[in-house]
Coordinates of C-alpha atoms in Angstrom, one line a residue:
M1489 CA 7.5 24.6 -8.8
S1490 CA 5.2 21.6 -10.5
E1491 CA 2.1 21.3 -10.6
L1492 CA 2.3 18.2 -7.5
S1493 CA 4.4 20.8 -4.8
D1494 CA 1.7 23.5 -5.9
F1495 CA -1.1 21.0 -4.7
R1496 CA 1.1 19.9 -1.4
A1497 CA 2.3 23.4 -0.5
E1498 CA -1.9 24.5 -0.8
T1499 CA -2.7 21.0 0.8
R1500 CA -0.2 22.2 3.8
A1501 CA -2.0 25.8 4.6
W1502 CA -5.1 24.1 3.9
L1503 CA -4.6 21.4 6.4
A1504 CA -3.5 24.5 8.7
E1505 CA -6.2 25.9 8.1
N1506 CA -8.8 24.2 8.6
L1507 CA -7.2 20.8 10.7
P1508 CA -8.7 21.3 14.8
E1509 CA -6.3 20.7 17.1
R1510 CA -8.0 18.6 19.8
V1511 CA -8.5 15.8 16.5
V1512 CA -4.6 15.7 16.1
G1513 CA -3.7 12.1 16.4
R1514 CA -6.8 11.1 17.0
G1515 CA -7.7 8.4 15.2
D1516 CA -11.3 7.8 15.7
G1517 CA -13.1 6.1 13.0
F1518 CA -15.8 7.7 11.3
A1519 CA -18.3 5.2 8.1
G1520 CA -20.7 7.3 7.9
G1521 CA -24.4 6.4 9.0
T1522 CA -26.2 8.0 11.7
K1523 CA -26.3 4.8 14.2
A1524 CA -23.0 5.3 15.9
G1525 CA -24.0 8.1 17.8
A1526 CA -23.0 11.8 17.4
Q1527 CA -19.1 13.0 16.4
S1528 CA -17.2 15.1 17.9
A1529 CA -17.6 18.6 17.1
D1530 CA -14.0 18.8 16.3
H1531 CA -14.4 16.0 14.2
R1532 CA -17.5 16.6 12.9
R1533 CA -16.3 19.9 11.8
W1534 CA -13.1 18.0 10.1
F1535 CA -15.0 15.8 8.4
E1536 CA -17.5 18.9 6.7
A1537 CA -14.0 20.9 5.9
C1538 CA -13.1 17.7 4.1
Y1539 CA -16.3 16.4 2.6
E1540 CA -16.6 20.4 1.2
R1541 CA -13.1 19.7 -0.6
G1542 CA -13.6 16.2 -1.8
F1543 CA -11.2 14.1 0.5
T1544 CA -13.5 11.8 1.9
V1545 CA -13.0 10.6 -1.4
P1546 CA -10.1 12.3 -2.7
A1547 CA -9.9 9.8 -5.4
W1548 CA -13.8 9.4 -6.6
P1549 CA -15.0 11.7 -9.5
T1550 CA -16.3 15.0 -8.5
A1551 CA -19.5 14.0 -9.2
Y1552 CA -19.9 11.7 -7.2
G1553 CA -18.8 13.8 -4.0
G1554 CA -14.5 13.4 -5.0
A1555 CA -11.9 15.0 -5.4
G1556 CA -11.1 13.5 -8.9
L1557 CA -7.5 13.3 -8.1
D1558 CA -5.2 10.7 -9.9
P1559 CA -2.9 8.7 -7.6
K1560 CA 0.0 10.6 -7.3
F1561 CA -2.3 13.5 -6.0
T1562 CA -4.1 10.6 -3.6
R1563 CA -0.9 9.5 -1.9
A1564 CA 0.5 13.6 -1.7
L1565 CA -2.4 14.4 -0.6
R1566 CA -2.4 11.0 2.3
E1567 CA 1.2 12.2 2.9
E1568 CA 0.6 15.1 3.7
M1569 CA -2.4 14.7 6.1
A1570 CA -0.4 12.2 8.0
A1571 CA 3.1 14.5 8.2
V1572 CA 0.1 16.3 10.6
R1573 CA -0.9 13.2 12.6
A1574 CA -4.8 14.2 11.0
P1575 CA -7.3 11.6 10.5
A1576 CA -9.1 9.8 8.0
P1577 CA -11.9 12.0 7.6
L1578 CA -13.8 8.6 6.8
G1579 CA -13.9 5.1 6.1
G1580 CA -15.6 2.4 6.8
M1581 CA -17.2 -0.3 3.4
G1582 CA -18.6 2.4 1.8
V1583 CA -15.4 3.9 1.1
T1584 CA -12.9 1.0 1.0
M1585 CA -15.3 -1.4 -0.4
I1586 CA -18.9 -1.3 -1.9
G1587 CA -17.3 2.1 -3.2
P1588 CA -14.2 1.3 -5.6
T1589 CA -16.9 -2.1 -6.8
L1590 CA -20.0 0.4 -7.8
L1591 CA -17.5 2.8 -9.7
E1592 CA -16.3 -0.1 -11.4
Y1593 CA -19.9 -2.2 -12.3
G1594 CA -22.9 0.0 -11.0
T1595 CA -25.5 1.5 -13.5
D1596 CA -25.3 5.3 -13.8
D1597 CA -28.7 5.6 -12.2
Q1598 CA -26.8 2.9 -9.1
K1599 CA -23.6 5.4 -8.4
D1600 CA -25.7 8.9 -8.3
R1601 CA -28.0 7.0 -5.9
H1602 CA -24.9 5.2 -3.2
L1603 CA -21.6 6.6 -4.3
T1604 CA -22.8 10.3 -3.4
K1605 CA -24.4 9.1 0.2
I1606 CA -20.9 7.0 1.2
A1607 CA -19.2 10.1 0.4
S1608 CA -21.3 12.6 2.4
G1609 CA -21.9 10.3 5.5
E1610 CA -24.9 10.2 4.8
V1611 CA -25.4 6.3 4.9
R1612 CA -23.2 3.3 6.4
W1613 CA -22.2 -0.5 4.6
C1614 CA -21.5 -4.1 6.0
Q1615 CA -20.7 -6.7 4.1
G1616 CA -22.7 -10.2 3.7
Y1617 CA -21.0 -12.7 1.9
S1618 CA -19.9 -15.3 4.5
E1619 CA -22.7 -18.1 5.6
P1620 CA -23.3 -20.3 9.0
G1621 CA -22.3 -22.9 5.9
A1622 CA -20.0 -21.0 3.6
G1623 CA -16.9 -19.0 4.6
S1624 CA -13.6 -20.3 3.0
D1625 CA -16.0 -22.0 0.6
L1626 CA -17.8 -19.1 0.2
A1627 CA -19.1 -19.9 -3.4
S1628 CA -21.5 -23.1 -1.5
L1629 CA -23.9 -20.2 -0.1
Q1630 CA -27.2 -21.0 0.2
T1631 CA -29.5 -17.6 1.0
R1632 CA -32.2 -17.9 -2.0
A1633 CA -33.3 -14.6 -3.9
V1634 CA -36.7 -16.0 -5.7
D1635 CA -37.6 -13.3 -8.1
H1636 CA -41.3 -11.0 -7.3
G1637 CA -40.9 -8.6 -10.7
D1638 CA -39.0 -5.6 -10.0
Y1639 CA -37.7 -7.2 -6.8
Y1640 CA -36.1 -10.4 -5.1
L1641 CA -37.3 -11.5 -1.6
V1642 CA -34.6 -12.7 -0.1
N1643 CA -34.5 -15.7 2.7
G1644 CA -31.4 -16.5 4.5
S1645 CA -29.0 -15.5 6.3
K1646 CA -25.1 -14.1 7.0
I1647 CA -22.8 -14.5 9.4
W1648 CA -19.5 -12.6 11.0
T1649 CA -21.3 -9.7 9.5
S1650 CA -18.3 -6.9 10.7
G1651 CA -20.8 -4.0 11.8
A1652 CA -24.5 -4.8 11.0
T1653 CA -26.0 -3.4 14.3
L1654 CA -24.8 0.3 12.8
A1655 CA -25.6 -0.4 9.1
D1656 CA -27.9 1.2 7.2
W1657 CA -27.4 -0.7 4.4
I1658 CA -25.7 -4.3 2.7
F1659 CA -24.0 -5.1 -0.1
C1660 CA -24.9 -9.3 0.0
L1661 CA -23.9 -12.5 -2.1
V1662 CA -27.6 -13.9 -2.8
R1663 CA -28.0 -17.5 -4.5
T1664 CA -30.8 -16.8 -8.1
D1665 CA -30.3 -20.0 -9.7
P1666 CA -30.2 -23.3 -7.0
D1667 CA -29.8 -25.5 -10.4
A1668 CA -26.8 -23.5 -11.6
P1669 CA -23.1 -24.5 -11.1
K1670 CA -22.1 -23.0 -7.8
H1671 CA -20.2 -20.0 -9.1
E1672 CA -22.7 -19.3 -11.9
G1673 CA -25.7 -19.7 -9.8
I1674 CA -24.6 -16.3 -7.3
S1675 CA -26.0 -12.3 -7.8
F1676 CA -25.0 -9.5 -6.1
V1677 CA -28.0 -7.2 -4.4
L1678 CA -27.9 -4.0 -2.4
F1679 CA -30.7 -3.6 0.3
P1680 CA -31.7 -1.5 3.2
M1681 CA -30.7 -2.4 6.8
D1682 CA -34.2 -1.0 8.7
D1683 CA -36.3 -3.5 6.4
P1684 CA -38.6 -5.4 8.9
G1685 CA -37.7 -8.8 7.7
V1686 CA -33.6 -8.2 9.0
T1687 CA -32.8 -9.5 12.6
V1688 CA -29.6 -8.6 13.5
T1689 CA -27.6 -10.8 16.4
P1690 CA -24.2 -9.5 17.2
I1691 CA -21.3 -12.2 18.5
V1692 CA -19.6 -11.8 21.5
L1693 CA -16.2 -12.3 20.6
I1694 CA -12.7 -14.1 23.0
S1695 CA -11.4 -10.4 22.7
G1696 CA -14.5 -8.9 24.8
D1697 CA -16.2 -7.0 21.4
S1698 CA -19.1 -7.3 19.2
P1699 CA -18.2 -6.0 16.1
F1700 CA -19.6 -9.3 14.6
C1701 CA -22.9 -10.4 13.5
Q1702 CA -25.2 -12.9 11.9
C1703 CA -28.0 -11.5 10.6
F1704 CA -31.4 -13.6 9.2
F1705 CA -33.1 -12.7 6.5
D1706 CA -37.0 -13.5 6.1
N1707 CA -38.9 -12.7 3.1
V1708 CA -36.9 -8.6 2.6
K1709 CA -37.1 -7.6 -0.7
A1710 CA -34.2 -6.5 -2.3
A1711 CA -35.0 -4.3 -5.5
K1712 CA -34.1 -5.1 -8.4
S1713 CA -32.2 -1.5 -9.6
D1714 CA -29.5 -2.5 -6.4
L1715 CA -28.8 -6.3 -8.6
I1716 CA -25.2 -5.6 -9.7
G1717 CA -24.0 -6.8 -12.6
R1718 CA -26.1 -9.5 -13.8
E1719 CA -28.2 -11.8 -12.6
N1720 CA -26.6 -15.6 -11.4
R1721 CA -23.0 -13.5 -12.3
G1722 CA -22.4 -12.0 -9.6
W1723 CA -19.6 -14.1 -8.7
T1724 CA -17.5 -11.5 -10.7
V1725 CA -18.8 -8.9 -9.0
A1726 CA -18.0 -10.9 -5.5
K1727 CA -14.3 -11.4 -6.3
R1728 CA -13.4 -7.6 -7.6
L1729 CA -14.6 -6.5 -4.1
L1730 CA -13.0 -8.7 -1.6
Q1731 CA -9.6 -7.9 -4.0
H1732 CA -10.7 -4.1 -3.0
E1733 CA -10.9 -5.6 0.8
R1734 CA -7.9 -7.6 0.7
S1735 CA -6.0 -4.2 -0.3
M1736 CA -7.9 -2.5 2.7
I1737 CA -7.2 -5.3 5.0
S1738 CA -3.0 -4.8 4.0
G1739 CA -3.0 -1.1 3.7
M1740 CA -3.0 -0.6 0.3
G1741 CA -6.4 1.1 0.0
N1742 CA -5.9 3.6 2.4
T1743 CA -7.0 6.9 1.0
A1744 CA -6.3 9.7 3.4
G1745 CA -5.1 10.2 7.0
G1746 CA -2.9 8.7 9.0
A1747 CA -3.5 9.4 12.4
A1748 CA -0.9 9.3 15.4
Q1749 CA 1.5 5.9 16.3
G1750 CA 1.9 4.9 20.1
P1751 CA 5.0 3.8 21.8
T1752 CA 7.5 2.5 19.0
F1753 CA 7.5 -1.5 18.9
A1754 CA 11.5 -1.2 19.7
D1755 CA 10.0 1.3 22.5
L1756 CA 7.7 -1.4 23.9
A1757 CA 10.4 -3.6 24.0
K1758 CA 12.7 -1.3 25.8
Q1759 CA 9.9 -0.9 29.1
W1760 CA 9.8 -4.6 29.4
Y1761 CA 13.3 -6.0 28.1
G1762 CA 15.5 -3.0 29.6
D1763 CA 17.2 -0.3 27.7
Q1764 CA 20.7 -1.1 27.6
D1765 CA 22.2 2.1 25.8
G1766 CA 19.4 3.0 24.0
R1767 CA 19.4 -1.0 22.8
I1768 CA 16.9 -3.2 23.3
A1769 CA 18.5 -5.1 26.4
D1770 CA 17.8 -8.9 26.3
P1771 CA 19.2 -10.1 23.0
S1772 CA 16.6 -12.8 22.0
G1773 CA 13.8 -10.4 22.3
R1774 CA 16.3 -7.4 20.7
D1775 CA 16.3 -10.1 17.2
E1776 CA 13.2 -10.7 17.2
V1777 CA 12.4 -7.1 17.0
T1778 CA 14.7 -6.3 14.9
G1779 CA 13.3 -8.4 12.6
I1780 CA 10.0 -7.9 12.3
N1781 CA 10.6 -4.1 12.1
L1782 CA 12.9 -5.0 9.3
D1783 CA 10.0 -7.2 7.6
S1784 CA 7.1 -4.5 8.7
R1785 CA 9.5 -1.5 6.9
A1786 CA 10.0 -4.0 3.6
F1787 CA 6.7 -4.1 2.9
G1788 CA 5.8 -0.7 3.2
L1789 CA 8.1 0.2 0.8
T1790 CA 6.9 -2.8 -1.9
A1791 CA 3.7 -1.6 -1.3
R1792 CA 4.4 1.4 -1.9
R1793 CA 6.1 0.7 -5.4
A1794 CA 3.3 -1.1 -6.2
A1795 CA 1.3 1.6 -5.6
E1796 CA 3.1 3.9 -7.4
E1797 CA 3.8 0.8 -10.7
N1798 CA -0.6 1.0 -10.8
A1799 CA -0.5 4.4 -12.5
S1800 CA -3.9 3.6 -13.7
G1801 CA -5.1 4.3 -9.7
S1802 CA -7.4 1.3 -10.4
T1803 CA -6.8 -2.1 -7.6
P1804 CA -4.2 -5.1 -8.5
T1805 CA -5.4 -7.9 -9.5
F1806 CA -4.7 -11.4 -7.9
V1807 CA -1.1 -9.3 -6.2
T1808 CA -3.5 -8.2 -3.3
S1809 CA -3.8 -11.9 -1.5
M1810 CA -0.4 -11.2 -1.1
F1811 CA -0.3 -8.4 0.3
K1812 CA -3.0 -9.2 2.2
Y1813 CA -1.3 -12.6 3.2
Y1814 CA 2.1 -10.8 4.5
A1815 CA 0.5 -7.4 6.3
T1816 CA -2.0 -10.0 8.0
E1817 CA 0.7 -12.7 9.0
L1818 CA 3.5 -9.7 10.0
G1819 CA 0.8 -8.0 12.2
S1820 CA 0.4 -11.8 14.1
R1821 CA 4.0 -12.1 14.5
R1822 CA 4.0 -8.6 16.2
S1823 CA 1.0 -9.3 17.7
E1824 CA 2.7 -12.6 19.3
A1825 CA 5.8 -11.0 20.6
T1826 CA 4.3 -8.7 21.6
I1827 CA 2.6 -11.1 24.5
R1828 CA 5.6 -13.1 24.8
M1829 CA 6.9 -9.7 26.0
Y1830 CA 4.7 -8.8 28.5
G1831 CA 5.4 -12.4 30.5
M1832 CA 2.5 -13.0 33.1
E1833 CA 1.3 -9.5 32.3
G1834 CA 0.2 -11.3 28.6
T1835 CA -1.5 -13.5 30.2
G1836 CA -5.0 -11.8 31.6
W1837 CA -8.4 -11.2 30.3
E1838 CA -9.1 -8.9 33.0
G1839 CA -8.3 -8.1 36.6
G1840 CA -7.2 -5.0 38.4
S1841 CA -3.8 -6.8 39.6
F1842 CA -2.6 -6.6 35.6
D1843 CA -0.9 -3.8 34.1
G1844 CA -4.0 -1.9 31.7
R1845 CA -2.0 -1.4 28.7
A1846 CA -1.4 -5.3 28.9
L1847 CA -4.7 -6.0 29.0
R1848 CA -5.3 -4.0 25.5
E1849 CA -2.7 -6.0 24.2
T1850 CA -3.8 -8.9 25.0
R1851 CA -7.2 -8.5 24.3
G1852 CA -6.0 -7.5 20.6
W1853 CA -3.7 -10.1 20.7
L1854 CA -7.1 -12.2 20.7
G1855 CA -9.3 -10.4 18.6
G1856 CA -6.2 -10.1 15.5
K1857 CA -7.0 -13.6 15.2
A1858 CA -9.6 -12.6 12.7
G1859 CA -7.2 -11.2 10.6
T1860 CA -5.6 -14.0 9.1
I1861 CA -9.2 -15.3 8.3
A1862 CA -10.9 -12.1 6.6
G1863 CA -10.8 -11.1 3.4
G1864 CA -10.3 -14.5 2.9
S1865 CA -8.0 -16.7 4.7
S1866 CA -4.0 -17.4 4.8
E1867 CA -4.5 -20.7 2.9
V1868 CA -7.1 -19.7 0.2
Q1869 CA -5.0 -16.6 -0.3
L1870 CA -2.0 -18.8 -0.7
N1871 CA -4.2 -20.4 -2.7
I1872 CA -5.2 -17.7 -4.8
I1873 CA -1.6 -17.3 -5.2
A1874 CA -0.3 -20.7 -6.2
K1875 CA -3.1 -20.3 -8.9
R1876 CA -3.3 -17.3 -10.2
V1877 CA -0.5 -15.4 -10.0
L1878 CA 2.1 -18.0 -9.9
G1879 CA 0.5 -19.8 -12.6
L1880 CA 0.8 -23.0 -11.2
P1881 CA -1.3 -25.8 -12.5
D1882 CA -4.1 -27.6 -9.7

């Protein structure tokens, strides 16, 4: 047997011994920290087994709590976990965004202090990028950080800060030189969310959920030891992190695990359009579902090929914009098609007269609108693709 085959066999045996039956197919996400409430005993046991093995962040170096697996072995681990419907033991912005960025841009001290706490689930992170006046034009941000020797004083606000109510730390873009060109006066800093100058206000969305927040900073201290990269050169770090974010949104950034899926898209269509000898009874519905399924399959194969060709294991650069754009637009197509399947049932937001599953789909459709905006809107991605991938002139 090859080394990879041996690893797969060893992983299957380890999963059989360590995966609790009660977590199989349960995608209960754990992003670290202590503010989200305790995990179930079975989920905690699963997390601790994975952490002991380095599987919460399998591609990270062992010095920072990972397993030190190269991309080929990381992919094999993910596939073996998915085969037994094991949930990912750890997710969130620490794993998918700031962690990979620190591995590339952080000092040894910054890596030692922050990465191990991500891998162990001790700390949960949120992102301080967008502002009320700086969304798609992110470089127009105005949150200020004034030099006070060994720390900065940060004043301003951020908006659409996902999970800020549950986060322990934030990675934040601040303006450290208001007189410099807007892309050159920005710095990338980290600071704890329990600073007395931080105020977090949840934002209720049309879906009824409130994962997003607005954060206000009033003389918040950000230590110079947590300046990532050089002062006034944070835009480079910020763009790199966005590539990790887009990779995560597109599904390319998954590290391990795969919870069970519900009824397939085709099964759902059969329930609403009718089942005719194993086929969707309505011809137009059948054509739409088939087209979306084919595009989803082609996208998945393309993403896998890109990951396999990326032998170094580093995040693809501007190509992530292509994957992020297509993944979110494809998701939007599927949501729209699902709502059409439900007909009048898909118009309900609440109330006992509506099918409970239809209500969940409707709220998911409403909440899913954010997908084409998060990490840079579809229009921003098309601009990046035109300029950075295709090399078209401005």
